[in-house]
């Protein structure tokens, strides 16, 4: 009989159904018997037949079958509403080495909303992790709907007809088409949920006030004043009229159905108001009120209660502690905020965790003339998060650029998948607060020390997903002004056109510092420029047309340099010698940008106290303008990095079918049977071997004498290393000896090493004797498991100076072949691998293979908390891991498939 495993709490998740409502999925517990039985008793006869593929049902036995689990050979899931009632269940029972019988049922009221698919997806993922590779079932012919659920879920189903039955079996691992179907369901659910917020048919403001000085009063006024395309109901039990509109004492008294309720009452009253909204059939809540999780334990409990009410009823929630939402689409005109300004309609969507920042952003968008499609202040992110919003904006035809202000991630791995997909069509620009090392984690490995700053994982996440990260809000809006009006450049080449040589040089310096290239112009381009510019002008890049340049000079110069194939973007600088020229030059720049045969961005810098000329902002082609050349260069560099990401192939994550994952899991499980710890050298060697990682030939020796005998077995020069608990920096402790020959020399060195290591405060457990590896390039490859982001893989310069050099590249798993290649080639020390100063090139492909296999190892085993392979010596042919340390601890795997955790 299988041993019952610990309750897998990491598999609890809130999931979004096809209509945008939510339920809670969790593993079943033995105490759920009565609730499961009650669920089965509520099922219709047809649904009961689907549960165990039979028309006859022993409900008591079925309930016992469902809750008698050990979370490995027998496993069950239940779906519950906010009140705890079970509305769906799924279970498997192992029937062979890698096979299990599967069954599930969904409450009649929830059928057709995707719950069965979500239950099956999570159950299959748990089964695969528990060594079950195939689900099987016997289905009555009348129950062909069950087979349809299996097939439409994305599993590769095989069926076989037998007398009176259909035998069904399918692999628990999803096909690529299956993953896409889950992603599509997630997209559809997010869009359905957000439509009730951003495209409501009616709105109620609960707490609407007669006073325009209150948040409720301003919010109600804004909805009416902006011309919301639907009824707006002021709810106030103490007023018959609010701002000349008939008021209603409660949400139930509203004369029509309400899609969206905006709540502005004090926080202690919010839960009661939410219950009344649920009873009235409200679909979406925006809770502007503060006093929730941001205030401490009491507020956290209040927020938990609010979310439970929403979960139980199927309502969705934005906030609490937010400033509201708006949608500027002319057929909606929704302003459910208390902001004093309203932005112009445009293609930029913005989400902010900071309410105060949202107010400033709306003002700034107005100042820049940057059109907003919709804005959402998510506040405490109790329910709706940036992941939901990005998927809504992906489908929104009015949005072509997404801006995010992010303070924290609820599910960064889900964000990674969503942002990578959406970024291919619509740029995502983000400011993530918290770049300081204040969140540094305590670590005991080289890799951990290199990644200790909490922000490096965010950089890796954004880099891999194509998200454009800016350091400041001003920078974010500079990039937004560029990408909202111009295409991203296809390369780093820049041409600069100016009427002031000094500014051109400053701009060139800023471009080069940002990673752009001020390219030399072709001779034909320079000849064309010389044909119409004064003799005193410079036709080199930057092109200095001198102060007398007219609007026509600007137009022709822009056309000339933009036609040069080396040029990927044009920065145009103008400082007015005469104020009357500004409008003329601005019109010429805009005309030229519209005339270009090649699709490339044109940026302008107008250094004038009078600001940006209106001629750059008219209908049609719009040219972004910046106050200083440095601002334009930085914005262009960010856009160029995004353009490079777009041009990079997506890459493939290698499967490594030869890897022995189950054997590796057994090694880790054996180690964890004691306590979280560093693996022994033998365990490290065994685990690396499971993944085909090239560890140098080694022997573990319990004593100095054993070390001498091990050296004789290996033959040739060897390295001797001490193994001691807590020993990280072996060189400093005298725990490494190199190029030793013969048993006697190794034995003596081991005896002396015990003394040296003891003086350094460590007690030697054993010795490691290794064959000496030829000289090569020393690299580091390591892993740190981030509690939010999952495995983080690092690659950098290795050896004893690793923490001094700090030359490291970081990516999140799963690693693709493109990720590995980019990591290696982005290192400052990459020239050492590429044949520096006449040295033979190292085997970079072998290093990339090590990276990919370590990425696969870390992705498969979330128990790996830290891992150091330092050094990995990269030779002319092959790569060898010389020293490896792995620390394991129980760790929750990443979020289940198709599950959206509450942020």
PDB file of N, CA and C in Angstrom, residues 709-747:
ATOM      1  N   UNK A 709      44.675   5.901  -2.273  1.00  0.00           N
ATOM      2  CA  UNK A 709      44.307   4.768  -3.119  1.00  0.00           C
ATOM      3  C   UNK A 709      43.425   5.200  -4.290  1.00  0.00           C
ATOM      4  N   UNK A 710      42.528   6.168  -4.057  1.00  0.00           N
ATOM      5  CA  UNK A 710      41.682   6.671  -5.135  1.00  0.00           C
ATOM      6  C   UNK A 710      42.538   7.329  -6.220  1.00  0.00           C
ATOM      7  N   UNK A 711      43.590   8.053  -5.810  1.00  0.00           N
ATOM      8  CA  UNK A 711      44.477   8.700  -6.775  1.00  0.00           C
ATOM      9  C   UNK A 711      45.175   7.658  -7.638  1.00  0.00           C
ATOM     10  N   UNK A 712      45.589   6.564  -7.025  1.00  0.00           N
ATOM     11  CA  UNK A 712      46.237   5.506  -7.801  1.00  0.00           C
ATOM     12  C   UNK A 712      45.265   4.870  -8.786  1.00  0.00           C
ATOM     13  N   UNK A 713      43.981   4.723  -8.399  1.00  0.00           N
ATOM     14  CA  UNK A 713      42.978   4.169  -9.309  1.00  0.00           C
ATOM     15  C   UNK A 713      42.771   5.076 -10.523  1.00  0.00           C
ATOM     16  N   UNK A 714      42.733   6.375 -10.271  1.00  0.00           N
ATOM     17  CA  UNK A 714      42.489   7.310 -11.371  1.00  0.00           C
ATOM     18  C   UNK A 714      43.707   7.400 -12.268  1.00  0.00           C
ATOM     19  N   UNK A 715      44.882   7.467 -11.664  1.00  0.00           N
ATOM     20  CA  UNK A 715      46.111   7.595 -12.438  1.00  0.00           C
ATOM     21  C   UNK A 715      46.320   9.009 -12.930  1.00  0.00           C
ATOM     22  N   UNK A 716      47.593   9.376 -13.196  1.00  0.00           N
ATOM     23  CA  UNK A 716      47.894  10.710 -13.702  1.00  0.00           C
ATOM     24  C   UNK A 716      47.718  11.753 -12.626  1.00  0.00           C
ATOM     25  N   UNK A 717      47.950  13.020 -12.966  1.00  0.00           N
ATOM     26  CA  UNK A 717      47.794  14.088 -11.985  1.00  0.00           C
ATOM     27  C   UNK A 717      46.333  14.227 -11.550  1.00  0.00           C
ATOM     28  N   UNK A 718      46.126  14.511 -10.271  1.00  0.00           N
ATOM     29  CA  UNK A 718      44.776  14.640  -9.734  1.00  0.00           C
ATOM     30  C   UNK A 718      44.673  15.914  -8.911  1.00  0.00           C
ATOM     31  N   UNK A 719      43.414  16.282  -8.643  1.00  0.00           N
ATOM     32  CA  UNK A 719      43.108  17.372  -7.718  1.00  0.00           C
ATOM     33  C   UNK A 719      42.513  16.758  -6.463  1.00  0.00           C
ATOM     34  N   UNK A 720      42.831  17.354  -5.319  1.00  0.00           N
ATOM     35  CA  UNK A 720      42.305  16.887  -4.044  1.00  0.00           C
ATOM     36  C   UNK A 720      41.510  18.026  -3.408  1.00  0.00           C
ATOM     37  N   UNK A 721      40.268  17.710  -2.965  1.00  0.00           N
ATOM     38  CA  UNK A 721      39.411  18.725  -2.346  1.00  0.00           C
ATOM     39  C   UNK A 721      38.807  18.158  -1.077  1.00  0.00           C
ATOM     40  N   UNK A 722      38.693  19.005  -0.076  1.00  0.00           N
ATOM     41  CA  UNK A 722      38.050  18.597   1.171  1.00  0.00           C
ATOM     42  C   UNK A 722      36.549  18.819   1.070  1.00  0.00           C
ATOM     43  N   UNK A 723      35.784  17.933   1.678  1.00  0.00           N
ATOM     44  CA  UNK A 723      34.326  18.065   1.761  1.00  0.00           C
ATOM     45  C   UNK A 723      33.997  18.324   3.220  1.00  0.00           C
ATOM     46  N   UNK A 724      33.361  19.479   3.502  1.00  0.00           N
ATOM     47  CA  UNK A 724      33.027  19.855   4.876  1.00  0.00           C
ATOM     48  C   UNK A 724      31.727  20.642   4.876  1.00  0.00           C
ATOM     49  N   UNK A 725      30.876  20.440   5.872  1.00  0.00           N
ATOM     50  CA  UNK A 725      29.613  21.198   5.941  1.00  0.00           C
ATOM     51  C   UNK A 725      29.876  22.705   5.997  1.00  0.00           C
ATOM     52  N   UNK A 726      29.124  23.454   5.192  1.00  0.00           N
ATOM     53  CA  UNK A 726      29.216  24.906   5.215  1.00  0.00           C
ATOM     54  C   UNK A 726      30.420  25.493   4.531  1.00  0.00           C
ATOM     55  N   UNK A 727      31.237  24.666   3.907  1.00  0.00           N
ATOM     56  CA  UNK A 727      32.457  25.162   3.261  1.00  0.00           C
ATOM     57  C   UNK A 727      32.137  25.562   1.831  1.00  0.00           C
ATOM     58  N   UNK A 728      32.173  26.878   1.549  1.00  0.00           N
ATOM     59  CA  UNK A 728      31.880  27.394   0.213  1.00  0.00           C
ATOM     60  C   UNK A 728      33.167  27.787  -0.493  1.00  0.00           C
ATOM     61  N   UNK A 729      33.991  28.600   0.153  1.00  0.00           N
ATOM     62  CA  UNK A 729      35.209  29.110  -0.464  1.00  0.00           C
ATOM     63  C   UNK A 729      36.377  28.187  -0.095  1.00  0.00           C
ATOM     64  N   UNK A 730      36.587  27.162  -0.891  1.00  0.00           N
ATOM     65  CA  UNK A 730      37.570  26.122  -0.569  1.00  0.00           C
ATOM     66  C   UNK A 730      39.006  26.648  -0.625  1.00  0.00           C
ATOM     67  N   UNK A 731      39.309  27.495  -1.584  1.00  0.00           N
ATOM     68  CA  UNK A 731      40.686  27.989  -1.737  1.00  0.00           C
ATOM     69  C   UNK A 731      41.146  28.678  -0.467  1.00  0.00           C
ATOM     70  N   UNK A 732      40.293  29.592   0.072  1.00  0.00           N
ATOM     71  CA  UNK A 732      40.671  30.360   1.250  1.00  0.00           C
ATOM     72  C   UNK A 732      40.895  29.462   2.461  1.00  0.00           C
ATOM     73  N   UNK A 733      40.172  28.337   2.515  1.00  0.00           N
ATOM     74  CA  UNK A 733      40.291  27.438   3.669  1.00  0.00           C
ATOM     75  C   UNK A 733      41.387  26.402   3.490  1.00  0.00           C
ATOM     76  N   UNK A 734      42.115  26.480   2.378  1.00  0.00           N
ATOM     77  CA  UNK A 734      43.170  25.504   2.132  1.00  0.00           C
ATOM     78  C   UNK A 734      42.622  24.128   1.804  1.00  0.00           C
ATOM     79  N   UNK A 735      41.425  24.086   1.192  1.00  0.00           N
ATOM     80  CA  UNK A 735      40.745  22.817   0.952  1.00  0.00           C
ATOM     81  C   UNK A 735      40.922  22.315  -0.472  1.00  0.00           C
ATOM     82  N   UNK A 736      41.879  22.873  -1.229  1.00  0.00           N
ATOM     83  CA  UNK A 736      42.112  22.433  -2.608  1.00  0.00           C
ATOM     84  C   UNK A 736      43.617  22.288  -2.830  1.00  0.00           C
ATOM     85  N   UNK A 737      44.021  21.169  -3.427  1.00  0.00           N
ATOM     86  CA  UNK A 737      45.392  20.965  -3.888  1.00  0.00           C
ATOM     87  C   UNK A 737      45.310  20.454  -5.324  1.00  0.00           C
ATOM     88  N   UNK A 738      46.157  20.988  -6.182  1.00  0.00           N
ATOM     89  CA  UNK A 738      46.105  20.647  -7.603  1.00  0.00           C
ATOM     90  C   UNK A 738      47.389  19.957  -8.044  1.00  0.00           C
ATOM     91  N   UNK A 739      47.259  19.220  -9.157  1.00  0.00           N
ATOM     92  CA  UNK A 739      48.408  18.588  -9.823  1.00  0.00           C
ATOM     93  C   UNK A 739      49.221  17.707  -8.869  1.00  0.00           C
ATOM     94  N   UNK A 740      48.527  16.890  -8.116  1.00  0.00           N
ATOM     95  CA  UNK A 740      49.190  15.919  -7.254  1.00  0.00           C
ATOM     96  C   UNK A 740      49.389  14.617  -8.019  1.00  0.00           C
ATOM     97  N   UNK A 741      50.478  13.934  -7.755  1.00  0.00           N
ATOM     98  CA  UNK A 741      50.783  12.690  -8.471  1.00  0.00           C
ATOM     99  C   UNK A 741      51.102  11.587  -7.468  1.00  0.00           C
ATOM    100  N   UNK A 742      50.491  10.445  -7.669  1.00  0.00           N
ATOM    101  CA  UNK A 742      50.813   9.276  -6.856  1.00  0.00           C
ATOM    102  C   UNK A 742      50.068   9.241  -5.547  1.00  0.00           C
ATOM    103  N   UNK A 743      49.864   8.040  -5.029  1.00  0.00           N
ATOM    104  CA  UNK A 743      49.110   7.857  -3.811  1.00  0.00           C
ATOM    105  C   UNK A 743      49.734   8.504  -2.603  1.00  0.00           C
ATOM    106  N   UNK A 744      51.059   8.426  -2.494  1.00  0.00           N
ATOM    107  CA  UNK A 744      51.730   8.966  -1.312  1.00  0.00           C
ATOM    108  C   UNK A 744      51.552  10.479  -1.229  1.00  0.00           C
ATOM    109  N   UNK A 745      51.757  11.161  -2.330  1.00  0.00           N
ATOM    110  CA  UNK A 745      51.629  12.625  -2.319  1.00  0.00           C
ATOM    111  C   UNK A 745      50.200  13.039  -1.981  1.00  0.00           C
ATOM    112  N   UNK A 746      49.240  12.323  -2.500  1.00  0.00           N
ATOM    113  CA  UNK A 746      47.835  12.657  -2.215  1.00  0.00           C
ATOM    114  C   UNK A 746      47.516  12.359  -0.755  1.00  0.00           C
ATOM    115  N   UNK A 747      48.005  11.240  -0.224  1.00  0.00           N
ATOM    116  CA  UNK A 747      47.746  10.891   1.170  1.00  0.00           C
ATOM    117  C   UNK A 747      48.310  11.956   2.106  1.00  0.00           C
TER     118      UNK A 747
END
